[in-house]
CSV table of C-alpha atoms and ligand atoms in Angstrom, one decimal:
chain,number,residue,atom,x,y,z
B,1,UNK,CA,-21.2,24.2,37.9
B,2,UNK,CA,-18.3,22.2,39.4
B,3,UNK,CA,-16.1,19.9,37.3
B,4,UNK,CA,-13.1,17.6,38.2
B,5,UNK,CA,-11.2,19.0,35.2
B,6,UNK,CA,-11.7,21.9,33.0
B,7,UNK,CA,-9.7,21.9,29.7
B,8,UNK,CA,-9.3,25.2,27.9
B,9,UNK,CA,-8.8,24.7,24.1
B,10,UNK,CA,-10.0,22.0,21.8
B,11,UNK,CA,-6.9,21.6,19.6
B,12,UNK,CA,-4.5,18.6,19.5
B,13,UNK,CA,-3.4,19.0,23.1
B,14,UNK,CA,-6.8,19.8,24.6
B,15,UNK,CA,-8.7,17.0,22.8
B,16,UNK,CA,-6.1,14.5,24.0
B,17,UNK,CA,-6.2,15.9,27.5
B,18,UNK,CA,-10.0,15.6,27.6
B,19,UNK,CA,-9.8,12.0,26.5
B,20,UNK,CA,-7.1,11.1,29.0
B,21,UNK,CA,-8.9,12.8,31.9
B,22,UNK,CA,-12.3,11.4,31.1
B,23,UNK,CA,-10.8,7.9,30.8
B,24,UNK,CA,-9.9,8.2,34.5
B,25,UNK,CA,-13.6,8.7,35.2
B,26,UNK,CA,-13.3,12.4,35.8
B,27,UNK,CA,-16.1,14.8,35.1
B,28,UNK,CA,-14.5,16.9,32.3
B,29,UNK,CA,-15.6,20.2,30.7
B,30,UNK,CA,-13.9,21.2,27.4
B,31,UNK,CA,-14.2,24.8,26.5
B,32,UNK,CA,-13.3,26.4,23.2
B,33,UNK,CA,-13.9,29.8,21.9
B,34,UNK,CA,-14.4,28.7,18.3
B,35,UNK,CA,-17.4,27.0,16.7
B,36,UNK,CA,-15.2,24.0,15.6
B,37,UNK,CA,-12.8,21.8,17.4
B,38,UNK,CA,-9.4,20.8,16.1
B,39,UNK,CA,-9.1,23.6,13.5
B,40,UNK,CA,-5.4,23.8,13.4
B,41,UNK,CA,-5.0,20.0,13.4
B,42,UNK,CA,-7.4,20.0,10.5
B,43,UNK,CA,-5.0,22.1,8.3
B,44,UNK,CA,-1.8,20.6,9.5
B,45,UNK,CA,0.4,18.4,7.3
B,46,UNK,CA,-1.1,20.0,4.2
B,47,UNK,CA,-4.6,19.2,5.2
B,48,UNK,CA,-3.7,15.5,5.6
B,49,UNK,CA,-2.7,15.7,9.3
B,50,UNK,CA,0.7,14.5,10.1
B,51,UNK,CA,-0.5,12.7,13.3
B,52,UNK,CA,3.0,11.7,14.5
B,53,UNK,CA,6.4,10.6,13.4
B,54,UNK,CA,7.7,7.1,13.6
B,55,UNK,CA,11.3,7.9,14.5
B,56,UNK,CA,12.8,6.5,17.7
B,57,UNK,CA,12.9,8.6,20.9
B,58,UNK,CA,16.3,10.2,20.4
B,59,UNK,CA,15.6,11.2,16.8
B,60,UNK,CA,12.2,12.5,17.8
B,61,UNK,CA,13.7,14.7,20.5
B,62,UNK,CA,16.4,15.9,18.0
B,63,UNK,CA,13.6,17.1,15.7
B,64,UNK,CA,12.2,19.2,18.5
B,65,UNK,CA,15.0,21.7,18.8
B,66,UNK,CA,12.8,23.9,21.1
B,67,UNK,CA,13.4,22.1,24.4
B,68,UNK,CA,12.6,18.6,23.1
B,69,UNK,CA,14.5,17.0,26.0
B,70,UNK,CA,11.9,18.3,28.4
B,71,UNK,CA,9.5,15.8,26.7
B,72,UNK,CA,11.6,12.7,27.6
B,73,UNK,CA,9.3,11.6,30.5
B,74,UNK,CA,6.0,12.5,28.6
B,75,UNK,CA,7.2,10.7,25.4
B,76,UNK,CA,8.1,7.6,27.5
B,77,UNK,CA,4.6,7.4,28.9
B,78,UNK,CA,2.7,8.5,25.8
B,79,UNK,CA,5.0,8.8,22.8
B,80,UNK,CA,4.7,8.3,19.0
B,81,UNK,CA,4.1,4.5,19.3
B,82,UNK,CA,1.3,5.1,21.8
B,83,UNK,CA,-0.2,7.7,19.5
B,84,UNK,CA,-0.2,5.2,16.6
B,85,UNK,CA,-1.8,2.5,18.8
B,86,UNK,CA,-4.3,5.1,20.1
B,87,UNK,CA,-5.5,6.0,16.6
B,88,UNK,CA,-5.5,2.5,15.3
B,89,UNK,CA,-7.5,1.5,18.3
B,90,UNK,CA,-10.1,4.1,17.2
B,91,UNK,CA,-10.1,2.4,13.8
B,92,UNK,CA,-8.0,5.0,12.0
B,93,UNK,CA,-5.5,3.2,9.7
B,94,UNK,CA,-2.2,5.0,9.4
B,95,UNK,CA,0.6,4.9,6.9
B,96,UNK,CA,4.2,5.9,7.0
B,97,UNK,CA,5.6,8.3,4.4
B,98,UNK,CA,9.1,9.8,3.9
B,99,UNK,CA,11.2,10.7,7.0
B,100,UNK,CA,8.9,8.7,9.3
B,101,UNK,CA,5.9,11.0,8.8
B,102,UNK,CA,2.6,9.2,9.8
B,103,UNK,CA,-0.6,10.1,8.0
B,104,UNK,CA,-4.1,8.6,8.0
B,105,UNK,CA,-4.6,6.2,5.1
B,106,UNK,CA,-7.6,8.4,4.1
B,107,UNK,CA,-5.1,11.3,3.5
B,108,UNK,CA,-7.7,13.5,5.2
B,109,UNK,CA,-7.1,15.4,8.4
B,110,UNK,CA,-10.9,15.3,9.0
B,111,UNK,CA,-10.6,11.5,9.7
B,112,UNK,CA,-8.3,12.2,12.6
B,113,UNK,CA,-10.1,15.2,13.9
B,114,UNK,CA,-13.5,13.4,13.8
B,115,UNK,CA,-12.1,10.4,15.5
B,116,UNK,CA,-10.8,12.6,18.4
B,117,UNK,CA,-14.0,14.5,18.7
B,118,UNK,CA,-16.0,11.2,18.6
B,119,UNK,CA,-13.9,9.8,21.4
B,120,UNK,CA,-14.3,12.9,23.5
B,121,UNK,CA,-18.1,12.7,23.1
B,122,UNK,CA,-18.2,9.0,23.7
B,123,UNK,CA,-16.3,9.4,27.0
B,124,UNK,CA,-18.9,11.8,28.2
B,125,UNK,CA,-16.9,15.0,28.1
B,126,UNK,CA,-19.1,18.1,28.2
B,127,UNK,CA,-18.2,20.3,25.3
B,128,UNK,CA,-18.9,24.0,25.2
B,129,UNK,CA,-18.1,25.7,21.9
B,130,UNK,CA,-18.2,29.5,21.3
B,131,UNK,CA,-17.2,29.9,25.0
B,132,UNK,CA,-14.1,32.1,25.2
B,133,UNK,CA,-12.4,32.0,28.5
B,134,UNK,CA,-11.5,35.4,30.0
B,135,UNK,CA,-9.5,34.4,33.1
B,136,UNK,CA,-8.3,31.4,35.1
B,137,UNK,CA,-9.3,31.9,38.7
B,138,UNK,CA,-6.7,31.4,41.4
B,139,UNK,CA,-6.9,31.6,45.2
B,140,UNK,CA,-4.1,31.0,47.7
B,141,UNK,CA,-1.8,29.3,45.2
B,142,UNK,CA,-4.5,27.0,43.9
B,143,UNK,CA,-6.8,26.9,40.8
B,144,UNK,CA,-10.5,27.6,41.5
B,145,UNK,CA,-12.0,27.5,38.0
B,146,UNK,CA,-12.5,29.7,35.0
B,147,UNK,CA,-14.4,32.9,34.1
B,148,UNK,CA,-15.9,33.1,30.6
B,149,UNK,CA,-16.2,36.4,28.7
B,150,UNK,CA,-20.0,36.0,29.1
B,151,UNK,CA,-19.4,36.4,32.9
B,152,UNK,CA,-20.2,32.8,33.7
B,153,UNK,CA,-18.0,31.1,36.2
B,154,UNK,CA,-17.1,27.4,36.3
B,155,UNK,CA,-15.5,25.7,39.3
B,156,UNK,CA,-12.8,23.1,39.2
B,157,UNK,CA,-9.8,22.1,41.2
B,158,UNK,CA,-7.9,21.3,38.0
B,159,UNK,CA,-7.6,23.4,34.9
B,160,UNK,CA,-5.6,22.4,31.8
B,161,UNK,CA,-4.5,25.3,29.6
B,162,UNK,CA,-4.3,24.0,26.0
B,163,UNK,CA,-4.9,27.3,24.3
B,164,UNK,CA,-2.0,27.0,21.7
B,165,UNK,CA,0.4,29.6,20.5
B,166,UNK,CA,-0.3,32.7,18.6
B,167,UNK,CA,0.3,31.6,15.0
B,168,UNK,CA,-2.4,31.3,12.4
B,169,UNK,CA,-4.9,33.1,14.7
B,170,UNK,CA,-8.0,32.3,12.6
B,171,UNK,CA,-7.7,28.8,13.9
B,172,UNK,CA,-8.5,30.2,17.4
B,173,UNK,CA,-4.9,30.3,18.8
B,174,UNK,CA,-4.5,34.0,19.6
B,175,UNK,CA,-2.1,33.6,22.5
B,176,UNK,CA,-4.7,34.1,25.3
B,177,UNK,CA,-3.1,31.5,27.5
B,178,UNK,CA,0.0,33.5,28.2
B,179,UNK,CA,-1.8,36.1,30.2
B,180,UNK,CA,-3.5,33.4,32.3
B,181,UNK,CA,-0.1,31.8,33.0
B,182,UNK,CA,1.4,35.2,34.0
B,183,UNK,CA,-1.5,35.9,36.3
B,184,UNK,CA,-0.6,32.6,38.1
B,185,UNK,CA,3.0,33.8,38.5
B,186,UNK,CA,4.5,32.1,35.4
B,187,UNK,CA,7.2,33.4,33.1
B,188,UNK,CA,6.6,33.6,29.4
B,189,UNK,CA,9.9,33.3,27.4
B,190,UNK,CA,10.3,35.4,24.4
B,191,UNK,CA,7.8,34.5,21.7
B,192,UNK,CA,9.0,34.3,18.1
B,193,UNK,CA,7.9,32.9,14.8
B,194,UNK,CA,9.3,29.5,13.8
B,195,UNK,CA,8.8,27.2,10.9
B,196,UNK,CA,8.2,30.4,9.0
B,197,UNK,CA,9.3,31.6,5.5
B,198,UNK,CA,12.3,33.8,5.3
B,199,UNK,CA,12.4,37.3,3.8
B,200,UNK,CA,15.3,38.9,1.8
B,201,UNK,CA,16.0,42.3,0.3
B,202,UNK,CA,18.6,40.8,-2.2
B,203,UNK,CA,18.2,42.4,-5.6
B,204,UNK,CA,17.6,39.0,-7.3
B,205,UNK,CA,14.7,38.3,-4.9
B,206,UNK,CA,13.2,41.8,-5.4
B,207,UNK,CA,13.4,41.5,-9.1
B,208,UNK,CA,11.7,38.1,-8.8
B,209,UNK,CA,14.2,36.5,-11.1
B,210,UNK,CA,14.0,33.2,-9.3
B,211,UNK,CA,10.4,33.3,-8.0
B,212,UNK,CA,8.8,29.9,-8.1
B,213,UNK,CA,12.1,28.0,-8.6
B,214,UNK,CA,12.3,25.0,-6.4
B,215,UNK,CA,15.5,23.2,-5.6
B,216,UNK,CA,15.5,19.5,-4.7
B,217,UNK,CA,17.9,17.8,-2.3
B,218,UNK,CA,20.1,20.8,-1.7
B,219,UNK,CA,21.7,21.8,1.6
B,220,UNK,CA,20.8,25.2,3.2
B,221,UNK,CA,23.2,26.5,5.9
B,222,UNK,CA,22.8,29.4,8.3
B,223,UNK,CA,26.0,31.3,9.2
B,224,UNK,CA,26.6,33.3,12.4
B,225,UNK,CA,28.4,36.7,12.7
B,226,UNK,CA,31.7,34.9,13.3
B,227,UNK,CA,31.5,33.1,10.0
B,228,UNK,CA,30.6,29.7,11.4
B,229,UNK,CA,27.7,27.5,10.2
B,230,UNK,CA,25.1,27.3,13.0
B,231,UNK,CA,22.9,24.7,11.3
B,232,UNK,CA,22.5,23.0,7.9
B,233,UNK,CA,19.4,21.2,6.6
B,234,UNK,CA,19.2,19.1,3.5
B,235,UNK,CA,16.0,18.8,1.4
B,236,UNK,CA,13.8,20.9,-0.8
B,237,UNK,CA,13.4,24.7,-0.9
B,238,UNK,CA,11.7,27.3,-2.9
B,239,UNK,CA,12.5,30.9,-4.0
B,240,UNK,CA,9.5,33.1,-3.6
B,241,UNK,CA,8.7,36.8,-4.4
B,242,UNK,CA,9.8,37.8,-0.8
B,243,UNK,CA,12.6,35.3,0.0
B,244,UNK,CA,12.8,31.6,0.7
B,245,UNK,CA,10.3,29.0,1.7
B,246,UNK,CA,9.9,25.2,1.5
B,247,UNK,CA,10.8,22.5,4.1
B,248,UNK,CA,14.5,23.4,4.7
B,249,UNK,CA,13.9,27.1,4.7
B,250,UNK,CA,11.3,26.6,7.4
B,251,UNK,CA,13.6,24.3,9.4
B,252,UNK,CA,16.4,27.0,9.3
B,253,UNK,CA,14.0,29.8,10.2
B,254,UNK,CA,14.3,29.6,14.0
B,255,UNK,CA,18.1,29.8,13.8
B,256,UNK,CA,17.8,32.8,11.5
B,257,UNK,CA,15.4,34.5,14.0
B,258,UNK,CA,17.8,33.8,16.9
B,259,UNK,CA,20.8,35.1,14.9
B,260,UNK,CA,19.0,38.2,13.9
B,261,UNK,CA,18.0,38.8,17.6
B,262,UNK,CA,21.3,37.9,19.1
B,263,UNK,CA,23.5,40.6,17.8
B,264,UNK,CA,20.8,42.9,16.4
B,265,UNK,CA,22.2,41.9,13.1
B,266,UNK,CA,20.2,43.3,10.2
B,267,UNK,CA,21.0,40.4,7.9
B,268,UNK,CA,22.0,36.8,8.2
B,269,UNK,CA,23.9,34.9,5.5
B,270,UNK,CA,22.5,31.6,4.3
B,271,UNK,CA,24.2,29.5,1.6
B,272,UNK,CA,22.8,26.9,-0.7
B,273,UNK,CA,24.9,23.9,-1.6
B,274,UNK,CA,23.5,22.8,-4.9
B,275,UNK,CA,25.6,19.6,-4.9
B,276,UNK,CA,25.8,18.4,-1.3
B,277,UNK,CA,27.0,14.9,-2.5
B,278,UNK,CA,30.0,16.3,-4.3
B,279,UNK,CA,33.1,17.9,-2.9
B,280,UNK,CA,34.4,21.1,-4.4
B,281,UNK,CA,37.1,19.1,-6.2
B,282,UNK,CA,34.7,16.5,-7.6
B,283,UNK,CA,32.3,19.2,-8.8
B,284,UNK,CA,35.2,21.0,-10.6
B,285,UNK,CA,36.3,17.7,-12.2
B,286,UNK,CA,32.8,16.6,-13.2
B,287,UNK,CA,31.8,19.9,-14.6
B,288,UNK,CA,35.0,20.3,-16.5
B,289,UNK,CA,34.6,16.7,-17.9
B,290,UNK,CA,31.2,17.6,-19.1
B,291,UNK,CA,32.5,20.7,-20.9
B,292,UNK,CA,35.4,18.6,-22.4
B,293,UNK,CA,33.1,15.9,-23.6
B,294,UNK,CA,31.2,18.5,-25.7
B,295,UNK,CA,34.1,20.9,-26.4
B,296,UNK,CA,32.3,22.9,-29.0
B,297,UNK,CA,29.2,23.6,-26.9
B,298,UNK,CA,28.7,27.0,-25.2
B,299,UNK,CA,29.1,26.6,-21.4
B,300,UNK,CA,25.5,27.8,-20.8
B,301,UNK,CA,24.4,24.7,-22.6
B,302,UNK,CA,27.0,22.4,-21.0
B,303,UNK,CA,25.6,23.3,-17.6
B,304,UNK,CA,22.0,22.4,-18.4
B,305,UNK,CA,22.2,18.8,-17.2
B,306,UNK,CA,23.6,20.0,-13.9
B,307,UNK,CA,21.6,23.1,-13.1
B,308,UNK,CA,18.2,24.6,-13.4
B,309,UNK,CA,18.2,26.8,-16.5
B,310,UNK,CA,16.9,29.7,-14.5
B,311,UNK,CA,20.0,29.7,-12.3
B,312,UNK,CA,22.6,29.4,-15.1
B,313,UNK,CA,22.7,33.0,-16.3
B,314,UNK,CA,23.0,34.4,-12.7
B,315,UNK,CA,25.8,31.9,-11.7
B,316,UNK,CA,27.8,32.6,-14.9
B,317,UNK,CA,27.5,36.3,-14.5
B,318,UNK,CA,28.5,36.2,-10.9
B,319,UNK,CA,31.6,34.1,-11.8
B,320,UNK,CA,32.5,36.5,-14.6
B,321,UNK,CA,32.1,33.9,-17.3
B,322,UNK,CA,30.8,34.7,-20.7
B,323,UNK,CA,27.9,32.2,-21.5
B,324,UNK,CA,29.2,31.6,-25.0
B,325,UNK,CA,32.6,30.3,-23.9
B,326,UNK,CA,33.6,26.8,-24.9
B,327,UNK,CA,35.9,24.3,-23.2
B,328,UNK,CA,39.1,25.5,-24.9
B,329,UNK,CA,38.9,29.0,-23.5
B,330,UNK,CA,37.4,28.5,-20.0
B,331,UNK,CA,39.5,30.5,-17.5
B,332,UNK,CA,40.3,27.9,-14.8
B,333,UNK,CA,40.1,30.4,-11.9
B,334,UNK,CA,36.6,31.6,-13.0
B,335,UNK,CA,35.4,28.0,-13.4
B,336,UNK,CA,36.6,27.4,-9.9
B,337,UNK,CA,34.7,30.5,-8.8
B,338,UNK,CA,31.6,29.1,-10.5
B,339,UNK,CA,32.0,25.8,-8.6
B,340,UNK,CA,32.4,27.7,-5.3
B,341,UNK,CA,29.2,29.5,-6.1
B,342,UNK,CA,27.4,26.2,-6.8
B,343,UNK,CA,28.6,24.8,-3.4
B,344,UNK,CA,27.7,28.0,-1.5
B,345,UNK,CA,25.2,30.2,-3.3
B,346,UNK,CA,24.7,33.1,-0.9
B,347,UNK,CA,21.3,34.5,0.1
B,348,UNK,CA,21.2,37.3,2.6
B,349,UNK,CA,18.2,37.1,4.8
B,350,UNK,CA,16.7,40.1,6.5
B,351,UNK,CA,13.8,38.7,8.4
B,352,UNK,CA,10.8,36.3,8.4
B,353,UNK,CA,7.1,36.5,7.9
B,354,UNK,CA,5.2,37.4,11.0
B,355,UNK,CA,4.5,35.2,14.0
B,356,UNK,CA,0.8,35.1,12.8
B,357,UNK,CA,2.0,33.7,9.5
B,358,UNK,CA,4.4,31.2,11.1
B,359,UNK,CA,3.4,27.5,11.3
B,360,UNK,CA,4.5,27.4,14.9
B,361,UNK,CA,5.1,29.8,17.8
B,362,UNK,CA,8.5,29.6,19.5
B,363,UNK,CA,8.7,30.5,23.2
B,364,UNK,CA,5.9,30.2,25.7
B,365,UNK,CA,5.4,29.1,29.3
B,366,UNK,CA,8.8,28.6,31.0
B,367,UNK,CA,9.5,24.9,31.4
B,368,UNK,CA,11.5,25.3,34.6
B,369,UNK,CA,8.1,26.1,36.2
B,370,UNK,CA,6.4,22.9,34.9
B,371,UNK,CA,6.8,19.3,36.2
B,372,UNK,CA,7.8,17.3,33.1
B,373,UNK,CA,6.1,14.1,34.2
B,374,UNK,CA,2.7,15.6,35.0
B,375,UNK,CA,2.7,19.0,33.1
B,376,UNK,CA,1.5,20.5,36.4
B,377,UNK,CA,2.6,24.0,37.3
B,378,UNK,CA,5.1,24.1,40.0
B,379,UNK,CA,3.7,27.5,41.1
B,380,UNK,CA,-0.1,26.9,41.2
B,381,UNK,CA,-1.7,23.8,42.5
B,382,UNK,CA,-4.1,22.2,40.0
B,383,UNK,CA,-2.9,24.2,37.0
B,384,UNK,CA,-1.7,22.2,34.0
B,385,UNK,CA,-0.3,23.2,30.6
B,386,UNK,CA,0.1,21.3,27.3
B,387,UNK,CA,0.7,21.9,23.6
B,388,UNK,CA,2.1,24.9,21.9
B,389,UNK,CA,1.4,27.3,24.8
B,390,UNK,CA,4.5,25.7,26.4
B,391,UNK,CA,8.0,26.8,25.4
B,392,UNK,CA,8.4,23.8,23.1
B,393,UNK,CA,8.6,23.8,19.3
B,394,UNK,CA,9.6,21.2,16.8
B,395,UNK,CA,10.1,21.0,13.1
B,396,UNK,CA,7.0,20.3,11.0
B,397,UNK,CA,6.8,16.6,10.1
B,398,UNK,CA,4.6,15.6,13.0
B,399,UNK,CA,6.8,16.6,15.8
B,400,UNK,CA,4.7,19.5,17.2
B,401,UNK,CA,1.6,17.4,17.0
B,402,UNK,CA,3.4,14.6,18.8
B,403,UNK,CA,4.5,17.1,21.5
B,404,UNK,CA,0.9,18.4,21.8
B,405,UNK,CA,-0.7,14.9,22.1
B,406,UNK,CA,2.0,13.7,24.5
B,407,UNK,CA,1.8,16.7,26.8
B,408,UNK,CA,-2.0,16.8,26.4
B,409,UNK,CA,-2.3,13.1,27.5
B,410,UNK,CA,0.0,13.6,30.5
B,411,UNK,CA,-1.8,16.8,31.6
B,412,UNK,CA,-5.3,15.3,31.3
B,413,UNK,CA,-4.2,12.1,33.1
B,414,UNK,CA,-2.5,13.9,36.0
B,415,UNK,CA,-5.3,16.5,36.3
B,416,UNK,CA,-7.8,13.7,36.6
B,417,UNK,CA,-5.7,11.8,39.1
B,418,UNK,CA,-5.4,14.9,41.2
N,1,LIG,C1,-0.8,25.3,8.5
N,1,LIG,C2,-0.2,24.5,9.6
N,1,LIG,C3,0.5,23.3,9.3
N,1,LIG,C4,1.1,22.6,10.3
N,1,LIG,N1,1.7,21.4,10.0
N,1,LIG,C5,2.3,20.7,11.0
N,1,LIG,C6,2.9,19.5,10.7
N,1,LIG,O1,3.0,19.0,9.6
N,1,LIG,N2,3.6,18.8,11.7
N,1,LIG,C7,3.6,19.3,13.0
N,1,LIG,O2,4.1,18.7,13.9
N,1,LIG,N3,2.9,20.5,13.3
N,1,LIG,C8,2.3,21.2,12.3
N,1,LIG,N4,1.7,22.3,12.6
N,1,LIG,C9,1.7,22.8,14.1
N,1,LIG,C10,0.7,22.0,14.9
N,1,LIG,O3,-0.5,21.9,14.2
N,1,LIG,C11,0.4,22.7,16.2
N,1,LIG,O4,1.7,22.8,16.9
N,1,LIG,C12,-0.5,21.9,17.2
N,1,LIG,O5,-1.7,21.5,16.5
N,1,LIG,C13,-0.8,22.8,18.4
N,1,LIG,O6,-1.8,22.2,19.2
N,1,LIG,P1,-2.4,22.9,20.5
N,1,LIG,O7,-3.5,22.0,20.9
N,1,LIG,O8,-1.3,23.3,21.4
N,1,LIG,O9,-3.0,24.3,19.9
N,1,LIG,P2,-4.1,24.6,18.9
N,1,LIG,O10,-4.4,23.5,18.0
N,1,LIG,O11,-3.8,26.0,18.4
N,1,LIG,O12,-5.5,24.7,19.8
N,1,LIG,C14,-5.7,25.8,20.7
N,1,LIG,C15,-7.2,25.8,20.9
N,1,LIG,O13,-7.4,26.7,22.0
N,1,LIG,C16,-8.6,27.5,21.7
N,1,LIG,N5,-8.6,28.7,22.5
N,1,LIG,C17,-7.6,29.7,22.4
N,1,LIG,N6,-7.9,30.7,23.2
N,1,LIG,C18,-9.1,30.4,23.9
N,1,LIG,C19,-9.9,31.0,24.8
N,1,LIG,N7,-9.7,32.3,25.3
N,1,LIG,N8,-11.0,30.4,25.3
N,1,LIG,C20,-11.3,29.1,24.8
N,1,LIG,N9,-10.6,28.5,23.9
N,1,LIG,C21,-9.5,29.1,23.4
N,1,LIG,C22,-8.6,27.7,20.2
N,1,LIG,O14,-9.8,28.0,19.7
N,1,LIG,C23,-8.0,26.4,19.7
N,1,LIG,O15,-9.0,25.5,19.4
N,1,LIG,C24,1.1,23.1,11.6
N,1,LIG,C25,0.5,24.3,11.9
N,1,LIG,C26,-0.1,25.0,10.9
N,1,LIG,C27,-0.8,26.3,11.2
């Protein structure tokens, strides 16, 4: 069979590519190896599908630290506002939540996935499920079609690779696209886990003393070997039985991975500022004032309005303060040490969970080899890439999905126009 466009992978990027290509009147075949389309999209955003983010362009790009600037052209042509219009045009009502995150009003990812699949079908795209692609076929610098594992060949002058990364492989993304890209002469940059929980061998993590403790509105900072802060993120985090998780730990994870790799360091220092709105000086004065106001009270109780009860014994012990002390006999230097600890509670991180357990795969098809306005390969005529298979990664919060929809749309449109 011959098609105008073959799209490999029915995730966020591939579904959007199929829609964009078929809108141009192209005869499109969508291949997926799984028995369900949009699997990863269906579990994203906590199963509610964070379709996009309503921030403006500069902010969007800032939240895609893995080569967000490459997306400038694609986002201009099909960015977050277009994505919102697109879904509303399909009758999906969206709502904005904190930090610009956009969700379907139904709070169900299924609404979004079903709407995309419905549109793909409506536009006459031929869908073949349970059809794993083995190879992309090339000849004389051009795409010829694809070969399935079943041995069946399909011909096309345009192939869109939308096979995703290699995280959460049960959704179908097992990294197959990298080998097809390499066979076409492309470079794959180092793959690494990102948006992934952090692991630590600290004694207090191993002993599970703080397991399950979540901290709200704190700042987490990653330090480099030279003692400088590489990145800080403010928000919520969680102590787990293996290390740290929660939104800001995930956001810091790619910087931890890079620090660990850079110098073959075995550990990276992270610090938690429990009071990001107070200077060290203010924290000292405020906490002292609290103790003074209740001068007969033991300090472990004085600290209760300020700190989680589970943190107090550890902080007091580390500062060398007896928990029964009262205001009159607090040693000033040790109270200062306590405040320092509250402003920079250290956690040594020794690794992350695996790339398979990560929310997103960092690295991928080298962007120097891709035209940013069409997503076409600069090396193989008729070959297009979109979504997580590319060397693009953003924070969770709708940024990866936006990148996948945007590059998917551009790849599908350009492939059809070819
Ligand atoms: C639990 C979870 C939560 C997330 N939450 C967020 C969030 O809140 N915000 C955010 O921005 N991002 C989030 N993400 C990331 C986001 O979902 C992905 O980056 C995005 O969906 C990737 O889309 P994609 O189309 O590139 O790849 P995928 O959705 O992975 O699709 C790839 C498709 O290719 C198919 N395929 C692979 N190999 C073959 C083959 N050989 N033959 C045929 N088909 C093949 C697969 O079956 C799959 O359907 C989350 C991810 C996870 C796992």
